[in-house]
Short mmCIF file of C-alpha atoms (C1' of nucleotides) in Angstrom, two decimals:
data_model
loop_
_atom_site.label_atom_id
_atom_site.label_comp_id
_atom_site.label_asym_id
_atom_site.label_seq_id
_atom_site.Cartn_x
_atom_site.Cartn_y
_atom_site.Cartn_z
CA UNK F 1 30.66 38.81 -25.15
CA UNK F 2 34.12 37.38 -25.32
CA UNK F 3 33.45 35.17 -21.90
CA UNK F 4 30.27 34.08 -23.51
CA UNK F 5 31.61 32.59 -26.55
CA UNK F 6 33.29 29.55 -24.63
CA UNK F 7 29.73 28.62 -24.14
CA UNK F 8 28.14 28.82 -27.48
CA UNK F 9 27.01 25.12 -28.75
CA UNK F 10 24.58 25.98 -31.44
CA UNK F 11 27.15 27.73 -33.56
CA UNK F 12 29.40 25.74 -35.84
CA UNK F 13 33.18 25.01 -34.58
CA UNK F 14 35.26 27.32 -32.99
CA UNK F 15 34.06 30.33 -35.05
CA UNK F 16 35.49 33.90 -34.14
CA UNK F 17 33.51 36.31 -33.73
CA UNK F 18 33.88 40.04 -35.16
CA UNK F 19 31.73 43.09 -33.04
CA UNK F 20 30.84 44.68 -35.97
CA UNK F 21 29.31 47.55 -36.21
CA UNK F 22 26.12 46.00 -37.36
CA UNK F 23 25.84 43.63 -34.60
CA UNK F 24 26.55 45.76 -31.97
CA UNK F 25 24.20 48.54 -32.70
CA UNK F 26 21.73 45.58 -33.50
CA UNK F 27 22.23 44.34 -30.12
CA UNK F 28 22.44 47.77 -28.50
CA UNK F 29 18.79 48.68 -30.09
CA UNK F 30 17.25 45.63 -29.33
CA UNK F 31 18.24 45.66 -25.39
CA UNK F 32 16.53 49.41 -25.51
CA UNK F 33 13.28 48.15 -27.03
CA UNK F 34 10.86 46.78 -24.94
CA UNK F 35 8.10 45.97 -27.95
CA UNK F 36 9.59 42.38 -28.42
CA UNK F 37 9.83 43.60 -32.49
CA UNK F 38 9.69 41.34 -35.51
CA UNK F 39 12.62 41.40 -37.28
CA UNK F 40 11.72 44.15 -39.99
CA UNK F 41 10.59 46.41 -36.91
CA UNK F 42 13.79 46.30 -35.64
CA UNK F 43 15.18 46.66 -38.96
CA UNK F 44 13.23 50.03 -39.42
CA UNK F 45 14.72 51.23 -36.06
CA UNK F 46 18.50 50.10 -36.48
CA UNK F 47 18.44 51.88 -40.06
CA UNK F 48 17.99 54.79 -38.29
CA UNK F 49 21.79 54.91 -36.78
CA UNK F 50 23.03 52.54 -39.63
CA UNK F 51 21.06 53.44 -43.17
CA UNK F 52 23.35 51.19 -45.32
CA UNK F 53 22.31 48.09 -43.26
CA UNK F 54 20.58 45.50 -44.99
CA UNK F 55 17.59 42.88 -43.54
CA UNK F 56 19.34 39.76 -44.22
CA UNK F 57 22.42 41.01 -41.92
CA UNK F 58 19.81 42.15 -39.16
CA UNK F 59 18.46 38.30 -39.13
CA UNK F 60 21.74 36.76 -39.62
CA UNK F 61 22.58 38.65 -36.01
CA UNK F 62 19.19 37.88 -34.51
CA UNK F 63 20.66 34.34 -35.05
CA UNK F 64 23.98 34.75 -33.97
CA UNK F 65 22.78 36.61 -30.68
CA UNK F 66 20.55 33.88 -30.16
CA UNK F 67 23.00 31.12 -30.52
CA UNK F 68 25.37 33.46 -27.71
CA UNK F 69 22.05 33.71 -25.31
CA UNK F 70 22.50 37.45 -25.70
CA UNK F 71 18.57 37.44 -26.95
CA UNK F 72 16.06 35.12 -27.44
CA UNK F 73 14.00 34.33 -30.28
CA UNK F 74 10.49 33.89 -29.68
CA UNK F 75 8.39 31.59 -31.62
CA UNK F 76 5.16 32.13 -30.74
CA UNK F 77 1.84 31.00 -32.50
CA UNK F 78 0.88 33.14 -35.64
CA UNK F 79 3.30 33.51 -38.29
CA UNK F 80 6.05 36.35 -37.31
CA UNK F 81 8.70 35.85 -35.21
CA UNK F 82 10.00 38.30 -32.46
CA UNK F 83 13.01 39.12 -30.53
CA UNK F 84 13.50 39.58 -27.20
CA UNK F 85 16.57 41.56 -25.60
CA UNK F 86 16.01 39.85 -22.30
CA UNK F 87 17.90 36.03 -22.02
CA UNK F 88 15.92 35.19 -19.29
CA UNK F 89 13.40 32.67 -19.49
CA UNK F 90 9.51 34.37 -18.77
CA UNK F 91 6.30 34.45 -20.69
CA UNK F 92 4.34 36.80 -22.33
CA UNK F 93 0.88 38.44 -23.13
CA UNK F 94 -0.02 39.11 -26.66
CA UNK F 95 -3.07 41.05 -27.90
CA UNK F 96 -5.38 39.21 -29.92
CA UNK F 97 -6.34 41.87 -32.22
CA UNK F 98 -2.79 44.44 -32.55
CA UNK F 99 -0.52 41.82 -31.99
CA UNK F 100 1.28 43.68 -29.32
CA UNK F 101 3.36 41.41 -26.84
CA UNK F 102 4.34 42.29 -23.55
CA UNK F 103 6.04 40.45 -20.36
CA UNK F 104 3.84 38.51 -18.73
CA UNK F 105 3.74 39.16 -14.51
CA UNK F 106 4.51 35.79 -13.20
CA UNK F 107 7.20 33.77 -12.56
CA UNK F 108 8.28 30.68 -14.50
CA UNK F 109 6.44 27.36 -13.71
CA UNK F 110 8.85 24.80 -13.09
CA UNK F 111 6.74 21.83 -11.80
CA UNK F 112 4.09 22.03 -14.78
CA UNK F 113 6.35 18.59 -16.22
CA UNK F 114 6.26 16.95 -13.10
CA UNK F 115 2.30 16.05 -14.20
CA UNK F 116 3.46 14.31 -17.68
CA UNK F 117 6.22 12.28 -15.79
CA UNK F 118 5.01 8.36 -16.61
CA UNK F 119 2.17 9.54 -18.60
CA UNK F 120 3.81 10.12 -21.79
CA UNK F 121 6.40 8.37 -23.71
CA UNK F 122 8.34 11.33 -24.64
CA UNK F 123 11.66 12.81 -22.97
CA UNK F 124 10.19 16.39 -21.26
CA UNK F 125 12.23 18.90 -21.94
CA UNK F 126 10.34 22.35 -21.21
CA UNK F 127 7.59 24.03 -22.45
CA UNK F 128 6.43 27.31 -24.06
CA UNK F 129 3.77 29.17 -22.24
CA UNK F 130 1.97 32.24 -23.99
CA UNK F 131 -1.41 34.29 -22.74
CA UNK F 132 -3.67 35.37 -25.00
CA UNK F 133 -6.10 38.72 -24.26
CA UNK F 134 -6.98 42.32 -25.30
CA UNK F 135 -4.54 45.03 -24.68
CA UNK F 136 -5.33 48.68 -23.14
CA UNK F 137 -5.93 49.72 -26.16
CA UNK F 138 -8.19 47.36 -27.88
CA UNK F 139 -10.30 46.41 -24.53
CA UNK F 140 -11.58 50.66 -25.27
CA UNK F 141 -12.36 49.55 -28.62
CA UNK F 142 -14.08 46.85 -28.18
CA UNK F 143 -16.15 47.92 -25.59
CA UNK F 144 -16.94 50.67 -27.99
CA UNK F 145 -17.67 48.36 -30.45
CA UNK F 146 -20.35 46.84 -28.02
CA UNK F 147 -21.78 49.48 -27.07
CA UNK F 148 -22.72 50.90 -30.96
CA UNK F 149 -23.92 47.47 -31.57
CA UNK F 150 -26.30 47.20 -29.07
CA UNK F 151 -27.48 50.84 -29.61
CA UNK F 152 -27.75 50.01 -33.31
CA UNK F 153 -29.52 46.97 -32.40
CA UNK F 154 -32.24 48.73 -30.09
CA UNK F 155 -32.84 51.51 -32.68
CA UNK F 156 -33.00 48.85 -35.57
CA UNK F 157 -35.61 46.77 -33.14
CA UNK F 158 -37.70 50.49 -31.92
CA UNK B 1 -22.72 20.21 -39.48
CA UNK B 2 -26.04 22.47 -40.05
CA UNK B 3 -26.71 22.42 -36.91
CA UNK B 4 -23.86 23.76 -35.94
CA UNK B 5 -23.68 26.54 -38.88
CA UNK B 6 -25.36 28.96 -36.84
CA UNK B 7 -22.67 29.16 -33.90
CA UNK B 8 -20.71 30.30 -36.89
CA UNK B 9 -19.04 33.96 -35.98
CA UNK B 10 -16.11 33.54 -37.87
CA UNK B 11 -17.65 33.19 -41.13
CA UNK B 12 -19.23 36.30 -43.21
CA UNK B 13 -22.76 36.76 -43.27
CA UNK B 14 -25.09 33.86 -43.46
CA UNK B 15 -23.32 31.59 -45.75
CA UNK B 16 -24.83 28.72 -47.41
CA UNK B 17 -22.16 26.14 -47.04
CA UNK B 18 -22.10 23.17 -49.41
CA UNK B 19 -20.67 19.51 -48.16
CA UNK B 20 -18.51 18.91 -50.98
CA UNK B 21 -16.41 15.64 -51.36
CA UNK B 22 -13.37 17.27 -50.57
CA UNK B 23 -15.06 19.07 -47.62
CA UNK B 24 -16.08 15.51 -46.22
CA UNK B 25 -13.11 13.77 -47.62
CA UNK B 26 -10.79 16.15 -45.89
CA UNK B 27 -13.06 16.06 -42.85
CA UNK B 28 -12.92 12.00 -42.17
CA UNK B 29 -9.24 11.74 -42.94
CA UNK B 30 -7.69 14.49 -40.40
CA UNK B 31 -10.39 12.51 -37.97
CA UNK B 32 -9.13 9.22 -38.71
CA UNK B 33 -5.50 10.36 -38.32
CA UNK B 34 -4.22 11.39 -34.92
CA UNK B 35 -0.83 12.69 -36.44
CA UNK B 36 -1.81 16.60 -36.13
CA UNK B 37 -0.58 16.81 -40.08
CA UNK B 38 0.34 19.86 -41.80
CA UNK B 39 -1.89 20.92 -44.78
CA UNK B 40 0.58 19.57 -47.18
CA UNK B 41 0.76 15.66 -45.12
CA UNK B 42 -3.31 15.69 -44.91
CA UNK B 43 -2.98 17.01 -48.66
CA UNK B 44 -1.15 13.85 -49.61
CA UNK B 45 -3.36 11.64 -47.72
CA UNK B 46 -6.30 13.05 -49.40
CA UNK B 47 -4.90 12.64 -52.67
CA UNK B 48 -5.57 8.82 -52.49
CA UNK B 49 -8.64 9.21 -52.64
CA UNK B 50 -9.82 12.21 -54.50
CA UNK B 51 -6.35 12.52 -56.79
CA UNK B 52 -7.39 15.58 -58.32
CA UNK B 53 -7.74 17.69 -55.27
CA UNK B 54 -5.74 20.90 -55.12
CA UNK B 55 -3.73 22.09 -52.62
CA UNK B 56 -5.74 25.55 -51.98
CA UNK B 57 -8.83 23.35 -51.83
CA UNK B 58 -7.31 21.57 -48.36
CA UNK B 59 -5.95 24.80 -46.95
CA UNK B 60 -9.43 26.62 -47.80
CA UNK B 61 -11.69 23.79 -45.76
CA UNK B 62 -9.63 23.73 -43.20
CA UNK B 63 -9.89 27.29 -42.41
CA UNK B 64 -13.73 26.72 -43.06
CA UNK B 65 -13.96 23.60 -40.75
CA UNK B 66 -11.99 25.41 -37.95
CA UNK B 67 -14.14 28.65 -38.13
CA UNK B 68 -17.10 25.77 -38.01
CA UNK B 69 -15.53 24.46 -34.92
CA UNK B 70 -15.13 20.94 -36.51
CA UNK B 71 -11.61 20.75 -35.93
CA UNK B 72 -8.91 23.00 -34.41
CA UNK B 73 -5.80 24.78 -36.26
CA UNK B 74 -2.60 24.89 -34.05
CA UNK B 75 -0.32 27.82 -34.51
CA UNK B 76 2.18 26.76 -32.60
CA UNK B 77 6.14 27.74 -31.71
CA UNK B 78 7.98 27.28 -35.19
CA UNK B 79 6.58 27.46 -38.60
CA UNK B 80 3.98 25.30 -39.90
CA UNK B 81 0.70 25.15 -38.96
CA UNK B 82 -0.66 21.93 -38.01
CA UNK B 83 -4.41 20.35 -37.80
CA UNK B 84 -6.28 19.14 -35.14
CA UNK B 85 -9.27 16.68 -35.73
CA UNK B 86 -10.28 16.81 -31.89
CA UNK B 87 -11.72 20.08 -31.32
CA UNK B 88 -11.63 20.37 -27.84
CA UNK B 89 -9.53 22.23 -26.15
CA UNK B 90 -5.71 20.17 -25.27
CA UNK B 91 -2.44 20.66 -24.79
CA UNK B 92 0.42 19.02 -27.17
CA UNK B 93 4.04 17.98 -26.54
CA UNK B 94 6.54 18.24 -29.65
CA UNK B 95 9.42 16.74 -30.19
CA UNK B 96 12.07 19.01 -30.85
CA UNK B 97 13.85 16.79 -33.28
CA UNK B 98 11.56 15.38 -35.57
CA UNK B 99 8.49 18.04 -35.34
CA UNK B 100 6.27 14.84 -34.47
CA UNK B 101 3.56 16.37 -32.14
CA UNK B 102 1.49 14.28 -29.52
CA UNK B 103 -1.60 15.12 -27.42
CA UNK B 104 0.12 16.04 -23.69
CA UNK B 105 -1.84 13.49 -21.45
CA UNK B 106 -2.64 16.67 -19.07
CA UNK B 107 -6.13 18.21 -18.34
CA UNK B 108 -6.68 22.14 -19.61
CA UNK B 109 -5.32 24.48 -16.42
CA UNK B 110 -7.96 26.76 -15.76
CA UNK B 111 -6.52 28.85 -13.22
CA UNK B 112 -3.51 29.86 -14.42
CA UNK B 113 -4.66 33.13 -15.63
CA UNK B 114 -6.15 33.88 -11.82
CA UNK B 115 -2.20 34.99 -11.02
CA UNK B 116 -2.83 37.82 -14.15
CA UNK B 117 -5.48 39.11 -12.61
CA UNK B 118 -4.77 42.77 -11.06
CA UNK B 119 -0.80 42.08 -12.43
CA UNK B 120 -1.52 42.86 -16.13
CA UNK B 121 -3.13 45.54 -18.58
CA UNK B 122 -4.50 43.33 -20.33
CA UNK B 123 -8.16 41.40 -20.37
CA UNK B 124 -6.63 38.10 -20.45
CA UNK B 125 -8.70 35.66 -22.38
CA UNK B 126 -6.62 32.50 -22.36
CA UNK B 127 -3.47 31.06 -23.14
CA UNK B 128 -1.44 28.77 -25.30
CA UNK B 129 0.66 26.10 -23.69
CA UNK B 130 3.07 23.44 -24.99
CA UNK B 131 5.82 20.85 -23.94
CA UNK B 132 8.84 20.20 -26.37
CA UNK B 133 10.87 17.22 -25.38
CA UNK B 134 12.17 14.08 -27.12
CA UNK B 135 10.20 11.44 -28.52
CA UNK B 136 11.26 7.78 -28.02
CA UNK B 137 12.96 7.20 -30.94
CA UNK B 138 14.79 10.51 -30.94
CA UNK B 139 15.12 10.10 -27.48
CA UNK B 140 16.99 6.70 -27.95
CA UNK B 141 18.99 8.09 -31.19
CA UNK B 142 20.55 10.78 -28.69
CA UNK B 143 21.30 8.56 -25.93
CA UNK B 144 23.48 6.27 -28.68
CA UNK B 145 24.86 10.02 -30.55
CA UNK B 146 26.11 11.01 -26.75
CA UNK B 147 27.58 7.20 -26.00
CA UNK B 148 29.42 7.41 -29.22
CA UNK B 149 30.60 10.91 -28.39
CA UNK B 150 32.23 9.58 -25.38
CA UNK B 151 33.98 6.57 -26.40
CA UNK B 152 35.28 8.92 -29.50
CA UNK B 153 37.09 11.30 -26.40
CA UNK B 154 38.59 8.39 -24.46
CA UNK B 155 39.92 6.65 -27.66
CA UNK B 156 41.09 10.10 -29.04
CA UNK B 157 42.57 11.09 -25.22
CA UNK B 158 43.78 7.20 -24.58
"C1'" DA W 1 -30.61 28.21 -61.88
"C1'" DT W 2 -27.79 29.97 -58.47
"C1'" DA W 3 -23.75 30.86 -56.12
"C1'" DA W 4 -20.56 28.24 -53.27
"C1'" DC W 5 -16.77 25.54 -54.46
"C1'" DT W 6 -12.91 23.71 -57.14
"C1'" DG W 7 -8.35 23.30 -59.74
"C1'" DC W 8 -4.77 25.79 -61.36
"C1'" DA W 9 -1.35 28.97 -61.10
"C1'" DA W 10 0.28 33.18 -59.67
"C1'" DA W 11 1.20 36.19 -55.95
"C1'" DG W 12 2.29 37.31 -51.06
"C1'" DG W 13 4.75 37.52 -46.72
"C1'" DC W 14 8.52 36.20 -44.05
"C1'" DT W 15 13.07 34.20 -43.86
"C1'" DT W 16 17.19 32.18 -45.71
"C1'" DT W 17 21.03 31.95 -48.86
"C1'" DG W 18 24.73 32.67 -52.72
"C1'" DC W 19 28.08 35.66 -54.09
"C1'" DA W 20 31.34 39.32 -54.55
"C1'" DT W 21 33.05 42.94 -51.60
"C1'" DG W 22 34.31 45.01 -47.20
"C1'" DG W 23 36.24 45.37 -42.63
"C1'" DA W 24 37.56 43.53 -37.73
"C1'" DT W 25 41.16 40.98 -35.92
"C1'" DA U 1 46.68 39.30 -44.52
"C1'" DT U 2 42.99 36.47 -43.15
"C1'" DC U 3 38.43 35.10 -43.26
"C1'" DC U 4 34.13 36.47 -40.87
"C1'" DA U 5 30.53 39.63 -41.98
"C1'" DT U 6 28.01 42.60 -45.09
"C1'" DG U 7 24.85 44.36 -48.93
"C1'" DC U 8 22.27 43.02 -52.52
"C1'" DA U 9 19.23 40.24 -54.78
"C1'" DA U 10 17.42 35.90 -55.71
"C1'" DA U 11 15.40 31.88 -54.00
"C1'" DG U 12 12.65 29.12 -50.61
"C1'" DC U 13 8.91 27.86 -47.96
"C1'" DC U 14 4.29 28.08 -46.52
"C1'" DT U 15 -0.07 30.10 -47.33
"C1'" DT U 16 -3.43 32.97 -49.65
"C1'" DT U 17 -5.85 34.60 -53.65
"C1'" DG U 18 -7.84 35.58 -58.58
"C1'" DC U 19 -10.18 33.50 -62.09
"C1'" DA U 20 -12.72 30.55 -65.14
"C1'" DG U 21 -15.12 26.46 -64.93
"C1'" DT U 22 -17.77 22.96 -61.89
"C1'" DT U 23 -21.24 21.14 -58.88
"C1'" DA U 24 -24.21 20.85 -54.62
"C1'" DT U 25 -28.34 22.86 -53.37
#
DNA sequence: ATAACTGCAAAGGCTTTGCATGGAT
DNA sequence: ATCCATGCAAAGCCTTTGCAGTTAT
């Protein structure tokens, strides 16, 4: 991480950094994880080598890591943010109904600017991309759902 | 808005809704204002004219109006929600700065979930897009920030 | 007259922060 | 030995909610 820390604009002055044991066991449980976790789910799952650890140092890493480009913090629509061991840039896929969030399967779009150039006043910078849907799991259930409905509706109706 | 109250899905059972001042006063000023406000900005706007309106009051009709399909609510990246008086479907730019949020002069892309298809899990039902950048007057106060920065390293290097 | 709606204030959920102590360098 | 990082708990911010009183229908 050393190398890295040349790099780091986001965090204030020339601040040295410590591997604690905290951050790297935060780090090292995060990069396992593919769920993309909130911050208390990771929490729960770091507690589990480290019990003393506390939530505010957990998100006071998540920050840190960030800052390095070790992770990225994703700040998606609905409330929660998650955390993502993976640096790279991609989207993602997020059930509407469990919240789960997955990688999405395509590759970054890097002319959807070009269409704004001239049209709008503002300086384009990026964008955030996120698809919306029904995972595995809750497509079954809400097919499920359908069906008893329109089997309560034809009984209700006969 | 009564003919409209029967598209209602989001709302419980066959409620009886009520057109309230603050319902129409909160109404005409998010449609008069193209500034996407948070609850608390329309709150204040509100106030001059109905001064005794409470905050709840603004947050509960605009949940009401958006589940009515009068206006949109946009959960987007970062914290605070923000309100929509146009409730068709269209894409924002934010400045990363100053929060200020702008319609993105692009058309809705309908086929980017088409690359999903077969690639994904998941029944994809849509997705959320949005461009952060710089707006002008950011965009100028950065250009003058990095001009500064540069005569401050010649004069401190000269 | 009814029940949806309001104002008020308290509570809730997530995240940040102040402070004294601890530990990596 | 230094001072960055931690644990703990309190505070902050945005939003939701319970309740008694109000008002559109």
């Amino acid at each position: 991480m050393n190398d890295r820390a040349n790099n780091i604009r986001e965090l204030d002055r020339a601040d040295k950094l410590r591997m604690t044991q905290q951050r790297r066991v935060i780090l090292e449980e995060l990069r396992k994880t593919h769920n993309h976790p909130t911050a208390d789910a990771l929490y729960e799952q770091v507690r589990k080598r480290l019990p003393r650890i506390s939530l505010g140092t957990v998100y006071r890493n998540l920050e840190i890591l960030t800052a390095l480009g070790e992770i990225q913090t994703l700040e998606l629509s609905g409330s929660q943010k998650r955390y993502d061991g993976i640096p790279q840039k991609h989207y993602h896929i997020r059930c509407i109904h469990c919240e789960r969030l997955d990688d999405a399967p395509i590759a970054p779009l890097n002319t959807l600017e070009d269409e704004l150039y001239g049209a709008t006043v503002y300086t384009i910078m990026g964008h955030r991309l996120e698809f919306i849907g029904l995972c595995p799991e809750c497509s079954r259930n809400e097919q499920a759902r359908q069906m008893a409905e329109k089997t309560l509706s034809a009984t209700g109706k006969g």
